[in-house]
Amino acid sequence: MLRTRARAASLAALATAGVLLLSACNGDGNDGAADAAASPSASAAEPTFQNGTAQQNNAQPNTGDLAPDAAPAAVPKKPVARSWVQLSAGKAGTLDPVVINGAGFTLYRFDKDSAQPSKSTCLDACASTWPPYLVAKGGKVFLDGIPKSAIGFIPRDGAFQVTIGGWPVYLFSKDTKPGATNGQGVGGTWFGVTPDGKKAGQGSGSAGQNGGPPAPGAVKPATSATFFNSANFADPAEGIAGSGCKPVRFSGSLQISGAAKLWDGPNCTGKSQEVQGDVKDLAAIGFPAVKSIRFGG
């Protein structure tokens, strides 16, 4: 009888110890593993930063910004998540400073997005024309004259879209060569981005090189213009002069000294865009069919 009671007491003690052990492991032995899986920081997969250019950091050629499908004109069927990106404070066209990537292409911001919080509204067809600038999870960001504090990321398409000063940034599919700024001023909402996230070219008197609105008071009104039938100022051409609203026949490119406003409807109606300086491709700024121009405001 004594042996039986001792054995029962021993088994009860072991059971109690087992309960205590399970309690220390969150009850069922699996909760601890589940918590560990859920606990990693969301930033753990974010890209890492390195100072200097990709070349200085011995990045592999034909990868990252230099991969063939990473060029803006490639317009892939699905967004490209680069293994590395390079952000450089540089010059492109008349924009100085402006951020360019490791292949020398201009990066742009979109006025319809938001910086606080960082949010992209350029989706679907828009994202084909303006490919979001993506870096893969766990990728690298090389900083060349850009402060780390200005750079951020938002999750997108299984990767991260780069933000500068909170603004999501993009490439432009019609920039076919490094240093091109064909996206500057398109629709009055797209602009090259500066190293601190502001609009490139603003207040410098040069924003209208590719159709951007001039800084107030920076450029005098134009009194004449020459419109060409094709991009890059290819003939035939038509000269227009005078004051007020004038009809336009050609819509390829524009040579103008000063500021004027274009319209896509007759008699200065419809959508409008203020320009200053020459525009080598009117379609690139959203005006493939200019119908009228107004001189003198």
Tab-separated table of C-alpha atoms in Angstrom:
chain	number	residue	atom	x	y	z
A	1	MET	CA	0.000	0.000	0.000
A	2	LEU	CA	2.840	2.373	0.916
A	3	ARG	CA	4.622	1.563	-2.347
A	4	THR	CA	1.437	2.284	-4.310
A	5	ARG	CA	0.934	5.641	-2.605
A	6	ALA	CA	4.587	6.621	-3.177
A	7	ARG	CA	4.359	5.693	-6.841
A	8	ALA	CA	1.164	7.750	-7.258
A	9	ALA	CA	2.809	10.751	-5.576
A	10	SER	CA	5.819	10.428	-7.891
A	11	LEU	CA	3.641	10.338	-11.001
A	12	ALA	CA	1.706	13.379	-9.800
A	13	ALA	CA	4.949	15.291	-9.279
A	14	LEU	CA	6.129	14.431	-12.796
A	15	ALA	CA	2.796	15.556	-14.259
A	16	THR	CA	3.018	18.835	-12.357
A	17	ALA	CA	6.561	19.402	-13.650
A	18	GLY	CA	5.370	18.704	-17.177
A	19	VAL	CA	2.612	21.279	-16.846
A	20	LEU	CA	5.093	23.859	-15.554
A	21	LEU	CA	7.470	23.073	-18.407
A	22	LEU	CA	4.733	23.490	-21.000
A	23	SER	CA	3.656	26.740	-19.359
A	24	ALA	CA	7.185	28.071	-19.663
A	25	CYS	CA	7.056	27.235	-23.382
A	26	ASN	CA	3.787	29.162	-23.934
A	27	GLY	CA	1.484	26.301	-23.191
A	28	ASP	CA	1.478	23.946	-26.165
A	29	GLY	CA	5.053	23.798	-27.382
A	30	ASN	CA	4.219	25.491	-30.727
A	31	ASP	CA	3.371	29.072	-29.747
A	32	GLY	CA	7.008	29.986	-29.299
A	33	ALA	CA	7.824	29.000	-32.894
A	34	ALA	CA	4.771	30.856	-34.175
A	35	ASP	CA	5.756	33.991	-32.276
A	36	ALA	CA	9.286	33.788	-33.660
A	37	ALA	CA	7.940	33.571	-37.212
A	38	ALA	CA	5.734	36.600	-36.712
A	39	SER	CA	8.199	38.710	-34.805
A	40	PRO	CA	10.870	39.697	-37.362
A	41	SER	CA	10.820	43.425	-38.065
A	42	ALA	CA	9.089	44.477	-41.292
A	43	SER	CA	12.274	46.358	-42.165
A	44	ALA	CA	14.385	43.179	-42.068
A	45	ALA	CA	13.914	42.674	-45.818
A	46	GLU	CA	14.530	46.324	-46.711
A	47	PRO	CA	17.584	47.104	-48.848
A	48	THR	CA	20.843	48.066	-47.200
A	49	PHE	CA	22.788	51.257	-47.860
A	50	GLN	CA	26.365	51.705	-49.011
A	51	ASN	CA	28.185	54.976	-49.678
A	52	GLY	CA	29.735	55.514	-53.077
A	53	THR	CA	28.846	54.380	-56.573
A	54	ALA	CA	28.066	50.850	-57.675
A	55	GLN	CA	31.417	50.694	-59.447
A	56	GLN	CA	33.292	51.809	-56.345
A	57	ASN	CA	31.530	49.031	-54.439
A	58	ASN	CA	32.370	46.434	-57.106
A	59	ALA	CA	28.781	45.737	-58.156
A	60	GLN	CA	28.466	43.077	-60.804
A	61	PRO	CA	28.129	44.405	-64.393
A	62	ASN	CA	24.842	43.891	-66.242
A	63	THR	CA	22.959	43.718	-62.959
A	64	GLY	CA	20.919	46.208	-60.949
A	65	ASP	CA	20.513	49.530	-62.761
A	66	LEU	CA	22.722	48.170	-65.553
A	67	ALA	CA	20.568	45.110	-66.299
A	68	PRO	CA	19.159	45.244	-69.866
A	69	ASP	CA	15.537	45.037	-68.684
A	70	ALA	CA	16.072	47.837	-66.155
A	71	ALA	CA	16.303	50.548	-68.843
A	72	PRO	CA	13.181	52.768	-68.803
A	73	ALA	CA	12.462	52.278	-72.505
A	74	ALA	CA	12.247	48.501	-72.026
A	75	VAL	CA	8.762	48.866	-70.460
A	76	PRO	CA	8.640	45.246	-69.274
A	77	LYS	CA	5.441	43.288	-68.867
A	78	LYS	CA	6.028	43.233	-65.132
A	79	PRO	CA	7.959	45.704	-62.978
A	80	VAL	CA	11.693	45.147	-62.647
A	81	ALA	CA	13.018	44.712	-59.110
A	82	ARG	CA	16.709	45.550	-59.330
A	83	SER	CA	19.255	43.782	-57.162
A	84	TRP	CA	20.881	47.181	-56.598
A	85	VAL	CA	20.174	50.798	-57.377
A	86	GLN	CA	22.419	53.830	-57.410
A	87	LEU	CA	21.148	57.287	-56.469
A	88	SER	CA	23.424	60.106	-57.615
A	89	ALA	CA	23.111	63.856	-57.258
A	90	GLY	CA	23.858	64.957	-60.798
A	91	LYS	CA	22.852	66.978	-63.824
A	92	ALA	CA	20.615	65.998	-66.738
A	93	GLY	CA	19.766	68.407	-69.519
A	94	THR	CA	19.096	71.752	-67.892
A	95	LEU	CA	18.184	70.173	-64.547
A	96	ASP	CA	20.848	70.722	-61.917
A	97	PRO	CA	20.672	69.204	-59.419
A	98	VAL	CA	18.549	66.181	-60.213
A	99	VAL	CA	18.777	62.554	-59.104
A	100	ILE	CA	19.982	60.081	-61.715
A	101	ASN	CA	20.368	56.335	-61.374
A	102	GLY	CA	23.376	54.103	-61.937
A	103	ALA	CA	22.774	53.999	-65.682
A	104	GLY	CA	22.461	57.801	-65.915
A	105	PHE	CA	18.667	57.972	-66.295
A	106	THR	CA	16.621	60.734	-64.673
A	107	LEU	CA	14.314	59.918	-61.769
A	108	TYR	CA	10.944	61.667	-61.528
A	109	ARG	CA	8.237	62.424	-58.943
A	110	PHE	CA	4.482	62.734	-59.542
A	111	ASP	CA	2.386	65.544	-58.041
A	112	LYS	CA	-0.639	63.249	-57.628
A	113	ASP	CA	1.325	60.987	-55.268
A	114	SER	CA	1.846	61.909	-51.626
A	115	ALA	CA	4.956	62.161	-49.475
A	116	GLN	CA	3.313	62.099	-46.036
A	117	PRO	CA	2.521	59.282	-46.015
A	118	SER	CA	4.490	57.977	-48.982
A	119	LYS	CA	1.932	56.673	-51.495
A	120	SER	CA	1.947	55.963	-55.228
A	121	THR	CA	-1.105	56.612	-57.398
A	122	CYS	CA	0.614	55.689	-60.684
A	123	LEU	CA	-0.735	52.228	-61.457
A	124	ASP	CA	-1.569	49.991	-64.438
A	125	ALA	CA	-1.108	51.907	-67.742
A	126	CYS	CA	0.512	54.809	-65.908
A	127	ALA	CA	3.137	52.449	-64.495
A	128	SER	CA	3.980	51.252	-68.011
A	129	THR	CA	4.736	54.787	-69.143
A	130	TRP	CA	6.367	55.680	-65.832
A	131	PRO	CA	8.007	52.475	-64.500
A	132	PRO	CA	8.238	52.592	-60.695
A	133	TYR	CA	11.843	52.528	-59.511
A	134	LEU	CA	12.060	49.240	-57.613
A	135	VAL	CA	14.789	47.533	-55.621
A	136	ALA	CA	14.506	43.892	-54.619
A	137	LYS	CA	14.043	42.751	-51.049
A	138	GLY	CA	17.448	42.521	-49.436
A	139	GLY	CA	18.985	44.523	-52.293
A	140	LYS	CA	21.497	47.353	-52.063
A	141	VAL	CA	21.232	51.120	-52.448
A	142	PHE	CA	24.426	52.950	-53.377
A	143	LEU	CA	24.382	56.598	-52.307
A	144	ASP	CA	26.420	58.996	-54.401
A	145	GLY	CA	25.966	62.484	-52.965
A	146	ILE	CA	22.484	61.690	-51.593
A	147	PRO	CA	21.773	61.794	-47.840
A	148	LYS	CA	20.567	58.484	-46.417
A	149	SER	CA	17.952	60.380	-44.412
A	150	ALA	CA	16.177	61.382	-47.648
A	151	ILE	CA	15.684	57.794	-48.852
A	152	GLY	CA	12.814	55.504	-47.960
A	153	PHE	CA	10.804	52.595	-49.362
A	154	ILE	CA	7.201	51.518	-49.856
A	155	PRO	CA	6.230	47.883	-50.562
A	156	ARG	CA	5.249	47.325	-54.198
A	157	ASP	CA	5.042	44.369	-56.587
A	158	GLY	CA	6.907	42.058	-54.238
A	159	ALA	CA	9.766	44.525	-53.889
A	160	PHE	CA	10.282	48.099	-52.664
A	161	GLN	CA	9.682	51.338	-54.539
A	162	VAL	CA	12.307	53.936	-53.670
A	163	THR	CA	11.143	57.230	-52.191
A	164	ILE	CA	13.131	60.466	-52.015
A	165	GLY	CA	11.974	63.019	-49.493
A	166	GLY	CA	8.938	60.785	-49.082
A	167	TRP	CA	8.002	60.967	-52.783
A	168	PRO	CA	7.845	57.690	-54.753
A	169	VAL	CA	10.155	57.925	-57.766
A	170	TYR	CA	9.923	56.633	-61.322
A	171	LEU	CA	11.718	56.411	-64.649
A	172	PHE	CA	10.154	57.662	-67.908
A	173	SER	CA	9.737	55.203	-70.778
A	174	LYS	CA	10.452	57.905	-73.383
A	175	ASP	CA	13.880	58.649	-71.938
A	176	THR	CA	15.799	56.444	-74.362
A	177	LYS	CA	19.268	57.733	-73.528
A	178	PRO	CA	21.059	58.532	-70.275
A	179	GLY	CA	20.764	62.204	-69.407
A	180	ALA	CA	17.416	62.681	-71.176
A	181	THR	CA	14.743	64.729	-69.397
A	182	ASN	CA	11.749	64.171	-71.671
A	183	GLY	CA	9.541	63.609	-68.646
A	184	GLN	CA	10.157	67.053	-67.161
A	185	GLY	CA	6.881	68.970	-66.878
A	186	VAL	CA	4.702	66.334	-68.554
A	187	GLY	CA	1.081	67.182	-67.845
A	188	GLY	CA	2.242	69.805	-65.402
A	189	THR	CA	2.540	67.024	-62.792
A	190	TRP	CA	5.798	65.149	-63.523
A	191	PHE	CA	9.176	66.595	-62.587
A	192	GLY	CA	12.709	65.427	-62.064
A	193	VAL	CA	13.399	64.930	-58.376
A	194	THR	CA	16.136	66.709	-56.426
A	195	PRO	CA	18.279	64.974	-53.779
A	196	ASP	CA	15.906	66.229	-51.064
A	197	GLY	CA	12.702	65.250	-52.890
A	198	LYS	CA	11.760	68.629	-54.358
A	199	LYS	CA	10.889	69.373	-57.999
A	200	ALA	CA	14.001	69.812	-60.123
A	201	GLY	CA	14.307	72.999	-62.172
A	202	GLN	CA	11.898	75.048	-60.106
A	203	GLY	CA	12.920	78.660	-59.604
A	204	SER	CA	15.993	78.291	-61.805
A	205	GLY	CA	14.415	79.667	-64.969
A	206	SER	CA	15.163	76.439	-66.832
A	207	ALA	CA	12.200	74.242	-65.941
A	208	GLY	CA	10.488	74.696	-69.269
A	209	GLN	CA	13.161	73.047	-71.381
A	210	ASN	CA	10.872	70.072	-71.932
A	211	GLY	CA	7.526	71.637	-71.229
A	212	GLY	CA	7.667	72.459	-67.522
A	213	PRO	CA	5.916	75.552	-66.198
A	214	PRO	CA	8.189	78.562	-65.774
A	215	ALA	CA	8.972	80.076	-62.425
A	216	PRO	CA	6.766	83.138	-61.869
A	217	GLY	CA	8.335	86.199	-63.438
A	218	ALA	CA	11.407	84.270	-64.579
A	219	VAL	CA	10.759	84.373	-68.335
A	220	LYS	CA	9.152	87.073	-70.452
A	221	PRO	CA	6.115	86.177	-72.599
A	222	ALA	CA	6.855	84.996	-76.134
A	223	THR	CA	5.498	86.815	-79.178
A	224	SER	CA	6.283	84.158	-81.794
A	225	ALA	CA	6.912	80.435	-82.170
A	226	THR	CA	7.833	77.840	-84.781
A	227	PHE	CA	6.013	74.510	-84.804
A	228	PHE	CA	7.465	71.483	-86.608
A	229	ASN	CA	5.579	68.514	-88.007
A	230	SER	CA	7.875	65.971	-86.316
A	231	ALA	CA	9.895	65.644	-83.149
A	232	ASN	CA	13.433	67.024	-82.934
A	233	PHE	CA	12.555	70.076	-85.055
A	234	ALA	CA	12.180	68.227	-88.355
A	235	ASP	CA	10.579	70.066	-91.299
A	236	PRO	CA	8.029	70.997	-92.493
A	237	ALA	CA	7.525	73.883	-90.092
A	238	GLU	CA	5.131	76.759	-89.513
A	239	GLY	CA	5.934	80.141	-87.958
A	240	ILE	CA	3.281	81.815	-85.799
A	241	ALA	CA	3.446	85.355	-84.413
A	242	GLY	CA	1.209	87.995	-82.883
A	243	SER	CA	-0.710	88.383	-79.673
A	244	GLY	CA	-3.633	86.507	-78.180
A	245	CYS	CA	-4.835	83.074	-79.300
A	246	LYS	CA	-3.507	81.658	-82.598
A	247	PRO	CA	-4.336	78.395	-84.431
A	248	VAL	CA	-1.615	75.728	-84.721
A	249	ARG	CA	-1.236	73.242	-87.562
A	250	PHE	CA	1.855	71.174	-86.631
A	251	SER	CA	2.400	69.293	-83.363
A	252	GLY	CA	5.770	67.545	-83.515
A	253	SER	CA	8.115	69.964	-81.760
A	254	LEU	CA	8.357	73.628	-80.866
A	255	GLN	CA	10.968	76.363	-80.944
A	256	ILE	CA	10.091	79.392	-78.861
A	257	SER	CA	11.866	82.184	-77.016
A	258	GLY	CA	9.908	83.062	-73.894
A	259	ALA	CA	6.769	81.671	-72.297
A	260	ALA	CA	3.407	80.816	-73.881
A	261	LYS	CA	0.477	78.487	-73.292
A	262	LEU	CA	-0.504	75.547	-75.514
A	263	TRP	CA	-4.035	74.173	-75.888
A	264	ASP	CA	-5.279	70.883	-77.340
A	265	GLY	CA	-8.521	72.465	-78.555
A	266	PRO	CA	-9.244	75.263	-81.057
A	267	ASN	CA	-9.545	78.877	-79.898
A	268	CYS	CA	-7.509	78.128	-76.756
A	269	THR	CA	-9.944	75.621	-75.279
A	270	GLY	CA	-9.502	72.204	-73.710
A	271	LYS	CA	-6.387	71.057	-71.868
A	272	SER	CA	-3.603	73.621	-71.535
A	273	GLN	CA	0.093	73.563	-70.708
A	274	GLU	CA	2.425	76.504	-70.150
A	275	VAL	CA	5.873	76.130	-71.723
A	276	GLN	CA	9.063	78.118	-71.880
A	277	GLY	CA	11.891	77.418	-74.251
A	278	ASP	CA	12.161	74.777	-76.948
A	279	VAL	CA	10.233	71.493	-76.711
A	280	LYS	CA	11.789	68.763	-78.833
A	281	ASP	CA	8.854	66.350	-78.536
A	282	LEU	CA	5.379	67.741	-77.835
A	283	ALA	CA	3.923	64.251	-77.449
A	284	ALA	CA	6.325	63.618	-74.577
A	285	ILE	CA	4.729	66.411	-72.558
A	286	GLY	CA	1.216	65.144	-73.279
A	287	PHE	CA	0.421	67.324	-76.318
A	288	PRO	CA	0.520	65.146	-79.451
A	289	ALA	CA	-2.136	67.379	-81.083
A	290	VAL	CA	-1.665	71.063	-80.290
A	291	LYS	CA	-4.514	73.097	-81.810
A	292	SER	CA	-3.830	76.596	-80.531
A	293	ILE	CA	-1.328	78.772	-78.689
A	294	ARG	CA	-1.773	81.919	-76.660
A	295	PHE	CA	0.902	84.586	-76.561
A	296	GLY	CA	1.101	87.212	-73.877
A	297	GLY	CA	-0.579	85.225	-71.072
